[in-house]
GROMACS .gro file of C-alpha atoms in nm:
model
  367
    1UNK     CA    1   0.000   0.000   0.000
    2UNK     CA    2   0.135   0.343  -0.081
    3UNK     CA    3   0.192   0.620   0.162
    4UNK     CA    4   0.077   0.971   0.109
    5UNK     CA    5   0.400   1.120   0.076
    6UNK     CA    6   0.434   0.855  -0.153
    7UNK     CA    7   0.120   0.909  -0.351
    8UNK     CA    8   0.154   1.264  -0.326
    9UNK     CA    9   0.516   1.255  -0.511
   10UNK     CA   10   0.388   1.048  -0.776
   11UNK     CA   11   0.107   1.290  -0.860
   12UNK     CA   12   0.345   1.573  -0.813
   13UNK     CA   13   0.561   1.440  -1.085
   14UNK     CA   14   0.281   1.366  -1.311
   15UNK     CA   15   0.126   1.704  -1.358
   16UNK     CA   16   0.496   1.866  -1.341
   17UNK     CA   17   0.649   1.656  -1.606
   18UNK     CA   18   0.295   1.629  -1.789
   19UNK     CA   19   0.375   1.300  -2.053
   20UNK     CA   20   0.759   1.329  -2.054
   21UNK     CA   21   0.833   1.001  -1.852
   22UNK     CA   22   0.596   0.788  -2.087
   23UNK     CA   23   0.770   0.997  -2.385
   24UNK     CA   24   1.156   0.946  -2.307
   25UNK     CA   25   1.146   0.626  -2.119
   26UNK     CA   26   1.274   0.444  -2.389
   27UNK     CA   27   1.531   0.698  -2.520
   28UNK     CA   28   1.801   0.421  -2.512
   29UNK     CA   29   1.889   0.451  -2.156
   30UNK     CA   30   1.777   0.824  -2.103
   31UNK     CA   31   1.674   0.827  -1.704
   32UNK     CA   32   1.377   1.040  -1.541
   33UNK     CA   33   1.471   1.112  -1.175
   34UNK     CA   34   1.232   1.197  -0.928
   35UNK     CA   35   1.244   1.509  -0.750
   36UNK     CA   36   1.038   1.665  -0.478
   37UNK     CA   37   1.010   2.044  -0.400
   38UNK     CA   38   1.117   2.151  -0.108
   39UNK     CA   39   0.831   2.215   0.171
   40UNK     CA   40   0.923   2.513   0.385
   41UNK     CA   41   0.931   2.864   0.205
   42UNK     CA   42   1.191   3.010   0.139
   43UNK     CA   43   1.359   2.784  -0.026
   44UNK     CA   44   1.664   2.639   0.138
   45UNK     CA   45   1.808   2.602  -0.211
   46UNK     CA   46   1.821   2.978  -0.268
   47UNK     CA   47   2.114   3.046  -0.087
   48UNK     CA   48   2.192   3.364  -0.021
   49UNK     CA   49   2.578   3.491  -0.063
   50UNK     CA   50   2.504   3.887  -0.040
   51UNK     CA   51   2.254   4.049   0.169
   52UNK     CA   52   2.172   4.285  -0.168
   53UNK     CA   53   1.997   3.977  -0.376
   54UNK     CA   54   1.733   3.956  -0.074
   55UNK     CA   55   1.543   4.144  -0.321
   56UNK     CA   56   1.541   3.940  -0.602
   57UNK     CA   57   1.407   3.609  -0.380
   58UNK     CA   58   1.060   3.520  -0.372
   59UNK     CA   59   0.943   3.410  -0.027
   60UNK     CA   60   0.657   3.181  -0.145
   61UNK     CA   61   0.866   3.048  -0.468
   62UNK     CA   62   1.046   2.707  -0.500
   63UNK     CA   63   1.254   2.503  -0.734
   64UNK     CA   64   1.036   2.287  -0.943
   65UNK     CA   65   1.125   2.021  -1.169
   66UNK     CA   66   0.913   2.064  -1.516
   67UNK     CA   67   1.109   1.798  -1.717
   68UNK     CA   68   1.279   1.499  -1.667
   69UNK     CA   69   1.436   1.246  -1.904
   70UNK     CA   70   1.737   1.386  -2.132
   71UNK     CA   71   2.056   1.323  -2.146
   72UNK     CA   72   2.208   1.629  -2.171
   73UNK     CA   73   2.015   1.945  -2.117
   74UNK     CA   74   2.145   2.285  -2.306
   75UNK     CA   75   2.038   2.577  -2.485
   76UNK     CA   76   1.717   2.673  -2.339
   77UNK     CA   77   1.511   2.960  -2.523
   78UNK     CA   78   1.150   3.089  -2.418
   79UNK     CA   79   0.847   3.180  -2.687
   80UNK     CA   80   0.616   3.379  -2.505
   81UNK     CA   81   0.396   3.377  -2.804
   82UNK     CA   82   0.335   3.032  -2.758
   83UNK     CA   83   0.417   3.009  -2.397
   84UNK     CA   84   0.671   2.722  -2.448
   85UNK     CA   85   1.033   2.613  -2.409
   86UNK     CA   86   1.245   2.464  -2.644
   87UNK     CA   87   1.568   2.331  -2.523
   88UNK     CA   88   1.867   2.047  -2.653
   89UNK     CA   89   1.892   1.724  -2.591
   90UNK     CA   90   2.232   1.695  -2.753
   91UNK     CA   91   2.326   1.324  -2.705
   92UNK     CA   92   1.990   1.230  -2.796
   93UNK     CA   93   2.009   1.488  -3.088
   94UNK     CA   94   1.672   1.679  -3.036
   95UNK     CA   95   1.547   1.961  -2.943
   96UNK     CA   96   1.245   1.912  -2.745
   97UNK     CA   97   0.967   2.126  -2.643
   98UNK     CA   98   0.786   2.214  -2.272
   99UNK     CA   99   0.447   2.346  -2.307
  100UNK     CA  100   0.355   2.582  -1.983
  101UNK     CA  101  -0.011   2.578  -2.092
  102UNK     CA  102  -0.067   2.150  -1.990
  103UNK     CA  103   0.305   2.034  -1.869
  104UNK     CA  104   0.410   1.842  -2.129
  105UNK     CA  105   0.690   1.739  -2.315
  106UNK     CA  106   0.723   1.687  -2.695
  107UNK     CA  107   0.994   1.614  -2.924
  108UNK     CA  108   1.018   1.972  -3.170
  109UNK     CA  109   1.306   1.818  -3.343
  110UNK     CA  110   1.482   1.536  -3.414
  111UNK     CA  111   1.792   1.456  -3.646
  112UNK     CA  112   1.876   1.852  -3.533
  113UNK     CA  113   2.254   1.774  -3.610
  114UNK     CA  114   2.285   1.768  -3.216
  115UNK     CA  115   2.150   2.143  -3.177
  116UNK     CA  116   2.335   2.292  -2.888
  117UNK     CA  117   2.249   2.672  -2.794
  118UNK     CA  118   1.887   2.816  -2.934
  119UNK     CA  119   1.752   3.165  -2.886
  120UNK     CA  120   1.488   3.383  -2.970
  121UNK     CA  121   1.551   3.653  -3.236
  122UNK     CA  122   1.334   3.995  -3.235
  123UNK     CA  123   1.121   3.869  -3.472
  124UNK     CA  124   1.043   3.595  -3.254
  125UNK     CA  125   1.229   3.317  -3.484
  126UNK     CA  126   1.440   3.040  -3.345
  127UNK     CA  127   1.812   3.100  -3.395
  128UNK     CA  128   2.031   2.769  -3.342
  129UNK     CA  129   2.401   2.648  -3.294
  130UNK     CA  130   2.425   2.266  -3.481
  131UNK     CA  131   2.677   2.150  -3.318
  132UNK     CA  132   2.808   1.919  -3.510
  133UNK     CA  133   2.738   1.711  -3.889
  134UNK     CA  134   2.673   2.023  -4.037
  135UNK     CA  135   2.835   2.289  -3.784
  136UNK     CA  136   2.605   2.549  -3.884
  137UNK     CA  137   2.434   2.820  -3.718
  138UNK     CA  138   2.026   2.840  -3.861
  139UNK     CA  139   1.743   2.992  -3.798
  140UNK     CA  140   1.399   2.853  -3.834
  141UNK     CA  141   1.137   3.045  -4.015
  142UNK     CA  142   0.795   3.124  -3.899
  143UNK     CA  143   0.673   2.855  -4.173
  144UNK     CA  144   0.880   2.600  -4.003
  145UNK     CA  145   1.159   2.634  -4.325
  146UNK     CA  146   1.555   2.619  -4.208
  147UNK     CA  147   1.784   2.915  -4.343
  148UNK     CA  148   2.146   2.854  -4.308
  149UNK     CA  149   2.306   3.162  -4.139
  150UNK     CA  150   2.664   3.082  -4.092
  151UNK     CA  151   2.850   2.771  -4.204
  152UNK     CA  152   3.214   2.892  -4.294
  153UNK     CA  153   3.449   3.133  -4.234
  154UNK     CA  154   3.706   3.235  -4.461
  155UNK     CA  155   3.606   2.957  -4.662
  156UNK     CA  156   3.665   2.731  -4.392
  157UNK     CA  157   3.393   2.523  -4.204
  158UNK     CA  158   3.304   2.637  -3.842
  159UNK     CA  159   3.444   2.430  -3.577
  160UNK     CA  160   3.109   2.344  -3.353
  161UNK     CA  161   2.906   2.639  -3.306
  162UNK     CA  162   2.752   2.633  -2.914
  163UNK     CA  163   2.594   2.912  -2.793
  164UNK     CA  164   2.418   3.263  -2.966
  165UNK     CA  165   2.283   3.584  -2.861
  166UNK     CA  166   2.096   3.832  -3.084
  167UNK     CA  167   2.163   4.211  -3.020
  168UNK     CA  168   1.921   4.482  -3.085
  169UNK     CA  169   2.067   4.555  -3.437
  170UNK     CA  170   1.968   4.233  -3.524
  171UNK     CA  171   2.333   4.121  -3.550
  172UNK     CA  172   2.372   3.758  -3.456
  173UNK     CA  173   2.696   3.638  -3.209
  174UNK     CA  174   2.813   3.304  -3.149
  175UNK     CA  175   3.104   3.099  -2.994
  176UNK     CA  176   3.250   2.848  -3.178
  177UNK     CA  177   3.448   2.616  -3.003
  178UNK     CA  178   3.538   2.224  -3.032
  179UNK     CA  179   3.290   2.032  -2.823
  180UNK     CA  180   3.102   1.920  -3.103
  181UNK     CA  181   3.343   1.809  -3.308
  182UNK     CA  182   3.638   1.617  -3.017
  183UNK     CA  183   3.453   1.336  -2.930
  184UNK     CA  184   3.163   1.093  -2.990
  185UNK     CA  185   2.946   1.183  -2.715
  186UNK     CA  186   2.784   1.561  -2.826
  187UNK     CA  187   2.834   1.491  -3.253
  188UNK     CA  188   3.065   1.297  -3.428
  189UNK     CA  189   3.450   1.340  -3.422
  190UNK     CA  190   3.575   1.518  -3.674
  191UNK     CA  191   3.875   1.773  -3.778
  192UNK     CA  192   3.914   2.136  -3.691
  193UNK     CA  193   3.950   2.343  -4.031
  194UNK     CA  194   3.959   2.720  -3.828
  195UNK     CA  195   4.306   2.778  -3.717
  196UNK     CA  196   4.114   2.914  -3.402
  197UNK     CA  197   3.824   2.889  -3.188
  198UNK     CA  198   3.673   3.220  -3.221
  199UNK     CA  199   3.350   3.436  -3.130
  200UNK     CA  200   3.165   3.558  -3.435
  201UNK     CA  201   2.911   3.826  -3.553
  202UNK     CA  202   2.648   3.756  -3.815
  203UNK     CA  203   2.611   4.091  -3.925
  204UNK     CA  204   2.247   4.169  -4.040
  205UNK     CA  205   2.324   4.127  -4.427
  206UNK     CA  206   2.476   3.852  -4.319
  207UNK     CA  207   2.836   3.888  -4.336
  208UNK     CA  208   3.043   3.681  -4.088
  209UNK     CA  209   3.329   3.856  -3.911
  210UNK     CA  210   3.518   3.726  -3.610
  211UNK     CA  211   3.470   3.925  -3.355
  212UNK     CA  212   3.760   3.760  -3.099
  213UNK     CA  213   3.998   3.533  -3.174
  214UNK     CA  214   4.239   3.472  -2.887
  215UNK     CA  215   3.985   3.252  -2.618
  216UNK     CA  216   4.040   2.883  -2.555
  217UNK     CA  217   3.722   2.698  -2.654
  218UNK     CA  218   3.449   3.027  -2.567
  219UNK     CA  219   3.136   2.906  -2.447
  220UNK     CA  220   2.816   3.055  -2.284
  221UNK     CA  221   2.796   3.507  -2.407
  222UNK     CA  222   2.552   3.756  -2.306
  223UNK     CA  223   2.543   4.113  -2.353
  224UNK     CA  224   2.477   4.399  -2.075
  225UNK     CA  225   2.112   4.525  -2.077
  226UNK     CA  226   2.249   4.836  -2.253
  227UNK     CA  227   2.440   4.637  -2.496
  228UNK     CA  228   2.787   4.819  -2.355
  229UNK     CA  229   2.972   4.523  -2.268
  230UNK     CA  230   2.982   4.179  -2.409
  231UNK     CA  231   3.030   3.887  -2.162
  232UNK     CA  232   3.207   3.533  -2.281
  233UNK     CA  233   3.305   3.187  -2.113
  234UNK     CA  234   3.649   3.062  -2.183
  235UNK     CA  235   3.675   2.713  -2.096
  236UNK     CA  236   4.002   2.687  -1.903
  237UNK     CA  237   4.215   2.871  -2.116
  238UNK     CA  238   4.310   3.068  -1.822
  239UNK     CA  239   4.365   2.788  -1.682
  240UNK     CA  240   4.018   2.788  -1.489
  241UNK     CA  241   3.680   2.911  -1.658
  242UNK     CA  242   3.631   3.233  -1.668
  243UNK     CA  243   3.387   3.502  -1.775
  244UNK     CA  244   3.565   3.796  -1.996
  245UNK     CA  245   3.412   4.115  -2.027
  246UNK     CA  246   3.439   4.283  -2.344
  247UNK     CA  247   3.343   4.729  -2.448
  248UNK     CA  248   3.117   4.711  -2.714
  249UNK     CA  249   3.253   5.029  -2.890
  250UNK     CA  250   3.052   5.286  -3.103
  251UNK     CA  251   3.022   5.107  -3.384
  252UNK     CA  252   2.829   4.827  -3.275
  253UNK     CA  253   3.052   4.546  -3.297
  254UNK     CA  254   3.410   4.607  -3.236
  255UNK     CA  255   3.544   4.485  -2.896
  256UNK     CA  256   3.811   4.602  -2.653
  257UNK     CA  257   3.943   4.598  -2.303
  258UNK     CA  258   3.937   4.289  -2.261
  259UNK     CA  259   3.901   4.218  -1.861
  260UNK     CA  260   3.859   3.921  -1.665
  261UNK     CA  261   3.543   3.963  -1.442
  262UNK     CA  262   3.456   3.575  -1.270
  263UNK     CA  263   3.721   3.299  -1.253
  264UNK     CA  264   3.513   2.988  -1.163
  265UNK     CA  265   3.867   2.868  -0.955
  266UNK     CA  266   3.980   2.504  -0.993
  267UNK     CA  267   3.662   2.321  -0.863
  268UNK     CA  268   3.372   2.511  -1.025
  269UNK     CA  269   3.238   2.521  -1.410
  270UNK     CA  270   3.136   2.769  -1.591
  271UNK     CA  271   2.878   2.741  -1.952
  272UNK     CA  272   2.590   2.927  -2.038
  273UNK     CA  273   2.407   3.254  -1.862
  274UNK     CA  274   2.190   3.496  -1.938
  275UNK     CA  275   2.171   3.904  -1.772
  276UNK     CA  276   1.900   4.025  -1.595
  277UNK     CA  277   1.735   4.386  -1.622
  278UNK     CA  278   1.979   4.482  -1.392
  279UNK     CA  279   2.269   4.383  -1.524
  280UNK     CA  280   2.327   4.057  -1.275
  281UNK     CA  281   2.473   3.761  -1.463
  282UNK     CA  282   2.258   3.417  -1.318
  283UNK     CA  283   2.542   3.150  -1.452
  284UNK     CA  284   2.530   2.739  -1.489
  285UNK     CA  285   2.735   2.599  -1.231
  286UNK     CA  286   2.879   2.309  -1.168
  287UNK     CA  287   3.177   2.064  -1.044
  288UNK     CA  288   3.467   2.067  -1.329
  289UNK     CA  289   3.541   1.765  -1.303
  290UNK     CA  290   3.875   1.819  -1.167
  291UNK     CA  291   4.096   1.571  -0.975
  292UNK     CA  292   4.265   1.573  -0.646
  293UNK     CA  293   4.645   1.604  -0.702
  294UNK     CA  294   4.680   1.250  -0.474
  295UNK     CA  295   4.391   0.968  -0.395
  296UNK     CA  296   4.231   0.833  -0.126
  297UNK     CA  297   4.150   0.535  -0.008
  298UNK     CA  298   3.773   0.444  -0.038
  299UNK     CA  299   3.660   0.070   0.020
  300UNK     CA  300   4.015  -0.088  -0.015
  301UNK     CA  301   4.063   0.081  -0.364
  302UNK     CA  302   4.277   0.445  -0.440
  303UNK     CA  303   4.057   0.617  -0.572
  304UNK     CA  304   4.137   0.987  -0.755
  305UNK     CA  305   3.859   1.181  -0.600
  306UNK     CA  306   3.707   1.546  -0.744
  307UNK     CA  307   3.807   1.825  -0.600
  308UNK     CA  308   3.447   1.988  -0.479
  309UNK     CA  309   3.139   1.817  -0.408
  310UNK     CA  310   2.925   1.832  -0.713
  311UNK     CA  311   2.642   1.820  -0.420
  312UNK     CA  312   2.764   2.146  -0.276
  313UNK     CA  313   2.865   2.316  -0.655
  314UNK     CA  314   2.569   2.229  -0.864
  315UNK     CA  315   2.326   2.480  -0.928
  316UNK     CA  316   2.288   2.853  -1.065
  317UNK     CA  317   2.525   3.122  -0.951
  318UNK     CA  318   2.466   3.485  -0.969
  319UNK     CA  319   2.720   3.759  -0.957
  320UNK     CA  320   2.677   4.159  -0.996
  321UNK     CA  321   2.780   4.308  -1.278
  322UNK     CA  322   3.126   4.379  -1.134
  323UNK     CA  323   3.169   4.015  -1.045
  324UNK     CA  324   3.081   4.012  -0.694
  325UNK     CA  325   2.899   3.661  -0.602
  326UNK     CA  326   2.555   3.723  -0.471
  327UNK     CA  327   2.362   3.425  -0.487
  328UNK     CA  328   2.343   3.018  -0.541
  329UNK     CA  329   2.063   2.848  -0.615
  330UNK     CA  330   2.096   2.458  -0.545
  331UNK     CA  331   2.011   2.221  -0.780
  332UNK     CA  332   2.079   1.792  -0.738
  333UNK     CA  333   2.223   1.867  -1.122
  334UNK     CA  334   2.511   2.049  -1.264
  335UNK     CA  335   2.322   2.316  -1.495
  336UNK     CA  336   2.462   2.364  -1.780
  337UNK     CA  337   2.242   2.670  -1.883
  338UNK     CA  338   1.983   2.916  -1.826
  339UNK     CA  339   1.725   3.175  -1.930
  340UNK     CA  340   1.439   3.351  -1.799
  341UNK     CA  341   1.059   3.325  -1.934
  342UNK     CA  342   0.726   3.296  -1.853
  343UNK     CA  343   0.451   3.513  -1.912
  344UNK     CA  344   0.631   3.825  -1.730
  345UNK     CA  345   0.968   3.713  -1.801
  346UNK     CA  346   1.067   3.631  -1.448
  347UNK     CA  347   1.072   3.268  -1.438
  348UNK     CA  348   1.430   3.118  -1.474
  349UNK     CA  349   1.476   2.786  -1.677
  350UNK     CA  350   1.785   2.608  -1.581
  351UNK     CA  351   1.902   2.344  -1.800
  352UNK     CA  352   2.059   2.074  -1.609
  353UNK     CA  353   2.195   1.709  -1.722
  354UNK     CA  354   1.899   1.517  -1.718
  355UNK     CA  355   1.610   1.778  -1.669
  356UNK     CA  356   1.457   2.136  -1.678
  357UNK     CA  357   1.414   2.323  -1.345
  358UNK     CA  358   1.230   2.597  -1.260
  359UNK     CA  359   1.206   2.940  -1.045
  360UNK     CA  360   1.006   3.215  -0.976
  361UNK     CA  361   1.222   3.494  -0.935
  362UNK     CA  362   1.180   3.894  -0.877
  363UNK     CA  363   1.420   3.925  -1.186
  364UNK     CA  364   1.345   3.969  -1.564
  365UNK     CA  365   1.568   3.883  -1.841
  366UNK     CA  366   1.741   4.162  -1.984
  367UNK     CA  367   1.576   4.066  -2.292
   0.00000   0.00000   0.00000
């Protein structure tokens, strides 16, 4: 006989994750994991670093779980016009879809040459990074057709484009690092042609230009609400990931002073972001992976352990615009990326590993 904790959890996950188990269950070996809410408001998982974020907490607000089921969670992007979610599955090579309006999950694309970062243009089109087969960036008309944006560069083919923004000039940036393109797990293995692994702008008549060319593998970008700064994730060029911040000059789209603003150290991870209203970056977080220099025993065996506790590391963190730490928000998975939606643009959607969270928060997305 069930309890009613029990019961109650089950129907929890039901309406939260609408007809996602039934739908990915037999995504060769994806796994749904249950999650429960916490009870007591406020949150315990909002964790407050700086007194000044107070204000961006809701009291009666907690972390849900919407989604469960992926493999690999990334590029999140909200359509208020049709009040949904679309997000990558990379591994699984989809892009799937979250309805607010019922709960449920659908598959929006499959075969999506392992689609990495989406986003919204101003039009209200989905702009994507294929990350690898065709190594592309596209955007998908309002008739559901596919235009090719940016495939090559100097005659060249792109490396594995990852993650876009679209500023207010309708100019299109994107990082373009390896991911895709080193390994089996996120694409298919296959050789760099750019002697770099640069950030780009699709300028709007459509001419690409690289924009910086001296980052190790850039990652997650986001612009200032006022579009004076540009923000980029190097992955551990320095050696630890770090956010640079960038002047957008006069023009629009020339860069300088470059200036380091977060180092992640040697235990955390930076990836994707997004800025609020106020200029506050809300960043994926999570263990790097990184070993301890010597092991430990564990059960007879010497064992290389990590050097923080994904446990304690995984989550959201949020930092001021000058790089002060303000916030983390716990999650039981490392989140890759973020963005904020809902009807009044204050819920954050946090992509993490094997599912979509959620959060009411008294922030909006800077766009």
């Amino acid at each position: 006989m069930n309890s009613p904790q029990h019961s109650d959890r089950r129907r929890f996950m039901k309406t939260a994750a609408g007809a996602s188990l039934a739908l990915t269950s037999g995504w060769a070996g994806a796994q749904s994991f249950a999650f429960q809410p916490n009870q007591r408001y406020p949150d315990p998982a909002v964790q407050i670093l700086d007194p000044s974020f107070a204000k961006y907490r809701i009291y009666s607000s907690t972390v849900e779980q919407v989604a469960t089921g992926m493999r690999w969670c990334e590029g999140p992007a909200y359509f208020p016009e049709g009040g949904y979610l679309l997000f990558s599955d990379i591994p699984n090579n989809r892009i799937m879809k979250y309805s607010e309006k019922d709960g449920k999950l659908s598959v929006f694309r499959s075969s999506a040459n392992f689609a990495n970062g989406n986003t919204r243009d101003r039009q209200g089109r989905l702009v994507t990074c294929e990350h690898s087969v065709t190594r592309r960036v596209t955007r998908t008309e309002k008739d559901g057709t596919i235009k090719v944006l940016a495939d090559s560069f100097e005659g060249k083919k792109l490396n594995a484009p990852n993650d876009v923004v679209v500023k207010s000039d309708d100019s299109i940036w994107f990082t373009d690092p390896l991911f895709g393109i080193n390994g089996e797990w996120e694409g298919y293995r296959a050789k760099s042609e750019q002697a770099n692994t640069n950030v780009f702008r699709i300028a709007p008549n459509g001419r690409v230009t690289a924009v910086i060319t001296d980052l190790v593998n850039p990652n997650g970008l986001a612009f200032s609400p006022d579009e004076k700064k540009l923000y980029v994730v190097e992955w551990k060029g320095t050696p630890n990931r770090s956010i640079w911040s960038y002047d957008v000059d006069a023009d629009g789209q020339t860069l300088s002073n470059k200036t380091k603003l977060i180092d992640a150290a040697d235990q955390g991870s930076l990836d994707g972001f997004r800025v609020d209203r106020d200029g506050n970056l809300w960043c994926g977080w999570g263990s790097n992976g990184a070993l301890q220099s010597e092991p430990t025993e564990v059960a007879g065996r010497k064992v290389f352990q990590l050097k923080g506790k994904p446990e304690e590391l995984d989550g959201v963190r949020v930092f001021s615009p000058n790089g002060k730490p303000l916030a983390h928000i716990s999650l039981p998975e490392r989140c890759a990326n973020l963005c904020f939606g809902g009807p009044k643009n204050n819920r954050l959607y946090m992509a993490s590993s094997h599912s979509i969270y959620a959060l009411y928060v008294e922030a909006h997305g800077a766009t």
